[in-house]
Coordinates of C-alpha atoms (C1' of nucleotides) in Angstrom, one line a residue:
Chain A
M282 CA -45.0 -17.5 34.7
D283 CA -41.9 -16.0 36.6
R284 CA -39.7 -13.3 35.3
F285 CA -37.4 -15.6 34.1
T286 CA -39.4 -17.8 32.2
Q287 CA -40.8 -14.7 30.5
L288 CA -37.4 -13.1 29.6
C289 CA -36.3 -16.6 27.8
K290 CA -39.7 -16.7 26.0
N291 CA -39.4 -13.0 25.0
H292 CA -36.1 -13.9 23.2
G293 CA -36.8 -17.5 21.8
L294 CA -34.6 -19.3 24.5
K295 CA -35.4 -22.6 25.6
I296 CA -36.0 -22.7 29.4
T297 CA -33.4 -25.4 30.4
P298 CA -32.9 -26.4 34.2
Q299 CA -29.2 -25.1 33.5
R300 CA -30.3 -21.7 32.7
A301 CA -32.8 -21.2 35.4
A302 CA -30.1 -22.3 37.8
V303 CA -27.3 -20.0 36.2
Y304 CA -29.8 -17.1 36.2
A305 CA -30.7 -17.6 40.0
A306 CA -27.0 -18.0 41.0
L307 CA -26.2 -14.8 39.5
K308 CA -29.4 -13.0 40.6
N309 CA -28.7 -13.9 44.3
S310 CA -25.1 -13.1 44.1
K311 CA -23.8 -9.7 45.2
E312 CA -20.2 -10.7 44.3
H313 CA -20.1 -10.1 40.4
P314 CA -18.9 -13.7 40.1
S315 CA -17.1 -15.2 37.1
A316 CA -18.3 -18.0 35.4
D317 CA -16.0 -20.2 37.3
Q318 CA -17.5 -19.4 40.6
I319 CA -20.9 -19.7 39.3
H320 CA -20.1 -23.3 37.9
K321 CA -18.4 -24.3 41.3
Q322 CA -21.6 -23.3 43.2
L323 CA -23.7 -24.9 40.7
L324 CA -22.0 -27.9 41.0
H325 CA -23.6 -29.1 44.2
S326 CA -27.1 -29.0 42.6
F327 CA -25.8 -30.0 39.1
P328 CA -23.0 -32.6 39.5
N329 CA -22.4 -32.8 35.7
I330 CA -22.9 -29.0 34.8
S331 CA -20.1 -27.9 32.5
L332 CA -18.1 -25.0 32.8
D333 CA -18.5 -24.1 29.1
T334 CA -22.5 -24.4 29.7
V335 CA -22.1 -21.9 32.6
N336 CA -19.9 -19.5 30.6
R337 CA -22.0 -19.7 27.3
T338 CA -25.3 -19.2 29.2
L339 CA -23.9 -16.2 30.8
I340 CA -22.7 -14.8 27.5
T341 CA -26.2 -15.5 26.1
F342 CA -28.0 -13.6 28.9
A343 CA -25.3 -10.5 28.6
R344 CA -26.3 -10.7 24.8
I345 CA -30.1 -10.4 25.2
Q346 CA -29.0 -7.8 28.0
I347 CA -30.8 -9.2 31.1
I348 CA -27.5 -9.3 32.6
D349 CA -24.0 -7.2 31.9
V350 CA -20.4 -8.4 31.6
V351 CA -18.5 -6.1 34.2
E352 CA -16.6 -3.4 32.2
G353 CA -13.5 -4.4 30.5
Q354 CA -13.1 -7.7 32.1
G355 CA -12.4 -11.0 29.9
D356 CA -10.5 -8.9 27.4
P357 CA -6.7 -9.0 27.1
R358 CA -5.0 -6.4 29.5
R359 CA -4.4 -3.0 27.7
F360 CA -2.2 -0.2 28.9
D361 CA -2.7 3.6 29.2
P362 CA 0.3 6.0 29.1
N363 CA -1.8 8.8 30.1
R364 CA -1.7 9.5 33.9
E365 CA -3.6 12.8 33.7
D366 CA -7.4 13.0 35.1
H367 CA -9.3 11.3 32.1
H368 CA -12.2 9.1 31.2
H369 CA -12.4 6.5 28.7
F370 CA -14.8 5.7 25.9
Y371 CA -15.1 2.2 24.3
C372 CA -16.3 1.6 20.9
L373 CA -18.0 -1.8 20.9
S374 CA -17.6 -2.2 17.3
C375 CA -13.7 -1.5 16.9
N376 CA -12.6 -1.8 20.2
T377 CA -10.9 1.3 20.1
I378 CA -10.9 3.4 23.5
F379 CA -10.4 6.9 23.4
D380 CA -9.7 9.2 26.5
F381 CA -11.8 12.3 26.8
H382 CA -11.8 14.9 29.7
D383 CA -14.6 16.4 31.6
P384 CA -14.1 19.0 34.1
D385 CA -17.7 18.8 35.4
L386 CA -17.1 15.3 36.4
E387 CA -13.9 16.2 37.9
Q388 CA -15.6 18.5 40.1
L389 CA -18.1 16.2 41.2
P390 CA -18.4 15.4 44.7
L391 CA -18.7 11.7 45.3
P392 CA -21.3 9.9 47.7
E393 CA -20.5 10.7 51.2
E394 CA -20.8 6.9 52.3
I395 CA -18.1 6.0 50.1
T396 CA -15.9 8.9 50.9
R397 CA -16.0 8.3 54.7
T398 CA -15.7 4.7 54.3
C399 CA -13.4 3.5 51.6
T400 CA -9.8 5.1 50.4
I401 CA -10.4 6.1 46.5
T402 CA -7.4 5.9 44.5
G403 CA -8.8 6.5 41.1
K404 CA -11.9 7.5 39.5
R405 CA -13.0 6.9 35.7
L406 CA -16.1 7.5 33.7
C407 CA -16.4 4.8 31.3
L408 CA -18.8 5.2 28.2
T409 CA -19.6 2.4 26.0
G410 CA -21.1 2.8 22.6
Y411 CA -20.0 3.4 18.8
C412 CA -17.5 5.8 17.9
E413 CA -18.1 8.3 14.8
D414 CA -16.3 5.9 12.5
C415 CA -18.4 3.2 13.4
R416 CA -22.1 4.2 14.2
Q417 CA -23.0 3.3 10.7
H418 CA -21.7 -0.1 10.7
K419 CA -22.7 -1.5 14.1
Q420 CA -22.0 -5.2 15.4
K421 CA -18.9 -5.5 13.3
H422 CA -17.4 -7.4 16.1
Q423 CA -20.2 -8.5 17.7
P424 CA -19.3 -7.6 21.0
I425 CA -19.7 -9.5 24.1
N426 CA -17.8 -7.9 26.8
F427 CA -18.7 -4.6 28.3
C428 CA -22.0 -4.4 26.2
K429 CA -25.2 -3.2 26.8
P430 CA -26.4 -3.8 23.1
Y431 CA -25.6 -7.0 21.3
Chain B
M205 CA 18.5 13.0 31.9
D206 CA 15.2 12.5 30.3
R207 CA 12.1 11.8 31.9
F208 CA 12.2 8.1 31.5
T209 CA 15.6 7.8 32.8
Q210 CA 14.5 9.9 36.1
L211 CA 11.6 7.8 36.4
C212 CA 13.6 4.7 36.3
K213 CA 16.2 5.9 38.7
N214 CA 13.7 7.2 41.2
H215 CA 12.4 3.7 41.6
G216 CA 15.7 1.9 41.6
L217 CA 14.9 0.2 38.3
K218 CA 17.8 -0.1 35.6
I219 CA 17.5 1.6 32.5
T220 CA 17.6 -1.2 30.0
P221 CA 17.0 -0.7 26.1
Q222 CA 14.0 -2.9 26.4
R223 CA 12.5 -0.9 28.8
A224 CA 13.3 2.5 27.1
A225 CA 11.7 0.9 24.0
V226 CA 8.7 -0.1 25.7
Y227 CA 8.2 2.9 27.4
A228 CA 8.6 4.9 24.3
A229 CA 6.2 2.6 22.4
L230 CA 3.4 3.0 24.7
K231 CA 3.9 6.8 25.3
N232 CA 3.6 7.4 21.7
S233 CA 0.5 4.9 21.2
K234 CA -3.1 6.2 21.5
E235 CA -4.4 2.9 20.8
H236 CA -4.2 1.8 24.6
P237 CA -2.4 -1.4 23.1
S238 CA -2.0 -4.7 24.7
A239 CA 1.3 -6.4 25.3
D240 CA 1.0 -8.4 22.3
Q241 CA 0.8 -5.5 20.1
I242 CA 3.8 -3.4 21.8
H243 CA 5.7 -6.6 21.4
K244 CA 4.9 -7.1 17.6
Q245 CA 5.9 -3.5 17.0
L246 CA 9.0 -3.8 18.9
L247 CA 10.2 -6.8 17.2
H248 CA 11.2 -4.6 14.2
S249 CA 13.9 -2.8 16.2
F250 CA 14.5 -5.7 18.8
P251 CA 14.4 -9.0 16.9
N252 CA 14.8 -10.9 20.2
I253 CA 12.7 -8.9 22.6
S254 CA 10.4 -11.6 24.2
L255 CA 6.9 -11.0 25.0
D256 CA 7.3 -11.8 28.7
T257 CA 9.8 -9.1 28.9
V258 CA 7.1 -6.6 27.3
N259 CA 4.2 -7.8 29.4
R260 CA 6.5 -7.9 32.4
T261 CA 8.0 -4.2 31.6
L262 CA 4.6 -3.0 31.4
I263 CA 3.2 -4.4 34.6
T264 CA 6.6 -3.0 36.3
F265 CA 5.6 0.4 34.8
A266 CA 2.0 0.3 36.3
R267 CA 3.4 -1.0 39.8
I268 CA 5.4 2.4 39.8
Q269 CA 2.6 4.3 38.6
I270 CA 4.2 5.7 35.5
I271 CA 1.5 4.1 33.3
D272 CA -1.8 2.7 34.0
V273 CA -3.7 -0.8 33.0
V274 CA -7.3 -0.1 31.4
E275 CA -9.9 -0.7 33.9
G276 CA -10.9 -4.4 34.7
Q277 CA -8.9 -5.9 31.8
G278 CA -6.7 -8.8 32.2
D279 CA -8.9 -10.4 35.0
P280 CA -11.2 -13.2 34.7
R281 CA -14.5 -11.9 33.4
R282 CA -17.0 -11.4 35.9
F283 CA -20.8 -10.7 35.6
D284 CA -23.4 -8.4 36.9
P285 CA -26.9 -9.0 37.3
N286 CA -27.8 -5.5 38.1
R287 CA -29.3 -3.7 35.0
E288 CA -30.4 -0.3 37.0
D289 CA -28.3 2.8 36.5
H290 CA -25.2 2.1 38.9
H291 CA -21.7 2.4 39.4
H292 CA -18.7 0.4 40.5
F293 CA -16.3 0.6 43.2
Y294 CA -13.3 -2.0 43.0
C295 CA -11.4 -2.9 45.9
L296 CA -7.8 -3.4 45.0
S297 CA -7.2 -5.5 48.0
C298 CA -9.9 -8.0 48.1
N299 CA -11.2 -7.6 44.6
T300 CA -14.6 -6.9 45.6
I301 CA -16.8 -4.9 43.1
F302 CA -19.8 -3.2 45.0
D303 CA -22.3 -1.2 43.4
F304 CA -23.4 2.5 44.2
H305 CA -25.7 4.9 43.0
D306 CA -25.1 8.6 42.5
P307 CA -28.2 10.5 41.3
D308 CA -25.9 13.7 40.5
L309 CA -23.8 11.5 37.9
E310 CA -26.7 10.3 36.5
Q311 CA -28.0 13.9 35.8
L312 CA -24.4 15.2 34.5
P313 CA -24.4 16.1 31.1
L314 CA -21.6 14.5 29.0
P315 CA -19.2 16.4 26.8
E316 CA -21.2 17.8 23.5
E317 CA -18.4 16.4 21.2
I318 CA -19.0 12.9 22.5
T319 CA -22.9 13.1 22.3
R320 CA -22.9 14.8 19.0
T321 CA -20.4 12.6 17.3
C322 CA -20.8 9.1 18.9
T323 CA -23.7 6.8 20.0
I324 CA -23.9 6.2 23.7
T325 CA -25.1 2.9 25.2
G326 CA -23.6 2.7 28.7
K327 CA -22.4 4.9 31.4
R328 CA -20.2 3.6 34.3
L329 CA -18.4 5.5 36.9
C330 CA -15.5 2.9 38.0
L331 CA -13.9 4.1 41.5
T332 CA -10.7 2.0 42.5
G333 CA -9.4 2.1 46.1
Y334 CA -9.7 0.1 49.3
C335 CA -13.0 -0.8 50.8
E336 CA -14.0 -0.5 54.4
D337 CA -12.9 -4.0 55.5
C338 CA -9.6 -3.6 53.6
R339 CA -8.4 -0.2 54.0
Q340 CA -6.2 -1.1 57.3
H341 CA -4.8 -4.1 55.3
K342 CA -3.5 -3.0 51.9
Q343 CA -1.9 -5.0 49.2
K344 CA -3.1 -8.2 50.4
H345 CA -3.5 -8.9 46.6
Q346 CA -0.6 -6.9 45.1
P347 CA -2.8 -5.6 42.6
I348 CA -1.5 -5.4 39.2
N349 CA -4.5 -4.6 37.2
F350 CA -6.6 -1.5 37.2
C351 CA -4.3 0.0 39.8
K352 CA -3.1 3.4 40.7
P353 CA -1.3 2.4 43.9
Y354 CA 0.9 -0.7 44.2
Chain C
dT232 C1' 38.1 1.0 33.9
dT233 C1' 37.2 -2.9 35.7
dG234 C1' 35.5 -6.7 38.6
dA235 C1' 31.4 -8.2 41.5
dC236 C1' 26.9 -8.5 41.9
dA237 C1' 22.2 -8.1 41.4
dA238 C1' 18.6 -7.3 38.3
dA239 C1' 16.8 -8.0 33.8
dT240 C1' 16.1 -10.7 29.5
dA241 C1' 15.2 -14.8 26.2
dG242 C1' 12.8 -18.2 25.3
dG243 C1' 10.8 -22.4 26.9
dT244 C1' 7.3 -24.3 29.7
dA245 C1' 3.1 -24.3 32.6
dT246 C1' -1.2 -22.3 33.9
dT247 C1' -5.5 -20.2 33.4
dA248 C1' -9.4 -18.6 31.1
dA249 C1' -12.3 -18.9 27.4
dT250 C1' -13.8 -21.2 23.3
dC251 C1' -14.7 -24.8 19.9
dC252 C1' -16.0 -29.4 18.5
dT253 C1' -19.0 -33.2 18.3
dA254 C1' -22.1 -37.0 20.1
dT255 C1' -25.8 -36.9 23.1
dT256 C1' -29.9 -35.3 25.1
dT257 C1' -33.8 -32.4 25.7
dA258 C1' -37.3 -28.6 25.4
dA259 C1' -40.9 -26.9 22.4
dT260 C1' -44.3 -27.7 19.3
dA261 C1' -47.9 -29.9 16.4
Chain D
dT104 C1' -46.0 -39.0 21.8
dA105 C1' -43.1 -38.1 17.8
dT106 C1' -40.2 -34.7 15.4
dT107 C1' -36.8 -31.1 15.3
dA108 C1' -33.9 -27.8 16.4
dA109 C1' -31.6 -26.0 20.5
dA110 C1' -28.6 -27.1 24.2
dT111 C1' -25.8 -29.6 27.1
dA112 C1' -21.1 -32.5 28.6
dG113 C1' -17.1 -33.2 28.3
dG114 C1' -12.9 -33.4 25.9
dA115 C1' -9.6 -30.7 22.8
dT116 C1' -7.9 -26.4 21.5
dT117 C1' -6.5 -21.5 21.8
dA118 C1' -4.9 -17.5 23.4
dA119 C1' -3.3 -14.7 27.2
dT120 C1' -0.4 -14.5 30.9
dA121 C1' 2.9 -16.0 34.3
dC122 C1' 6.7 -19.1 35.9
dC123 C1' 11.4 -21.0 35.4
dT124 C1' 16.2 -21.1 35.0
dA125 C1' 20.6 -20.0 32.2
dT126 C1' 22.6 -16.4 30.3
dT127 C1' 23.4 -11.4 29.9
dT128 C1' 23.6 -6.6 31.3
dG129 C1' 23.5 -2.4 34.1
dT130 C1' 25.2 -0.2 38.3
dC131 C1' 28.2 0.8 41.7
dA132 C1' 32.4 0.7 44.1
dA133 C1' 37.0 0.1 44.2

DNA sequence: TTGACAAATAGGTATTAATCCTATTTAATA
DNA sequence: TATTAAATAGGATTAATACCTATTTGTCAA
């Protein structure tokens, strides 16, 4: 039994050709693709596969924590008036984002390969979890995005 | 001349009552609000202000780097098959996200106040900038989101 | 102070991403 | 192989965002 089959069985998910194809497509990608990109790619092998199935399947995978949603994405755009060096904590329950500072982190040198090859214009540590108010009342919002837990 | 007026003048922007109100509303907020939230709030003082104006104004402010867009948000949702500890570099030009590892960062203790009061389920450093391929050809996509530069 | 002009706005329309709805199909189980 | 719950396709809906254009308004120079 392959790994994907095992994962589905562990979570009571049926093993469908569509699911296997979505999983394989994402696993083989280094692009951090969108549902739409995966859908377009799979249309070659599954001419009738729907975008909804692809999106729903990806979200299912994120909920059972076999893949992740890239942080923040898929949510309405939010703005930040604070231009000082700071970092973000995202509460998965109430969607609050609060700022924090971390002088140690600001000092931390970045990997040499990146500083050598790329131009860096911004740096932010993104923590996810449950804030002080919400830690007792988890899953109020059944977060899909930017979630480790579900 | 107040700070907002100064910033607008520096960038050749006209000082309009709408802009001043949007700027003040965001500056006074700790909520990392969306355009829609700011729009609703401003309707009390500007009964005719349009959502487009609020959104456009916020994006203008982000372009001149007096505010920021919260990382990732506003873009179509993208997925990540990599469940190991890793971090993300976002290229502002080609929209590539690539993974990198940083053992030092993984070791770094987080601020005690956060670990004491919150439950942390995820940790990711998000770097923005221009990747090796794009550093010569900046601004190909005129990034709005997650941008320091414009 | 006023006139000219470019820039910004309002409000309607269009587009895009994401989700919902429901009839049909399918995988799992006995 | 029959049953049943789960999953899918495909169309419809919603929500966020961007576009379009006539009108208004800051700005600047006379």
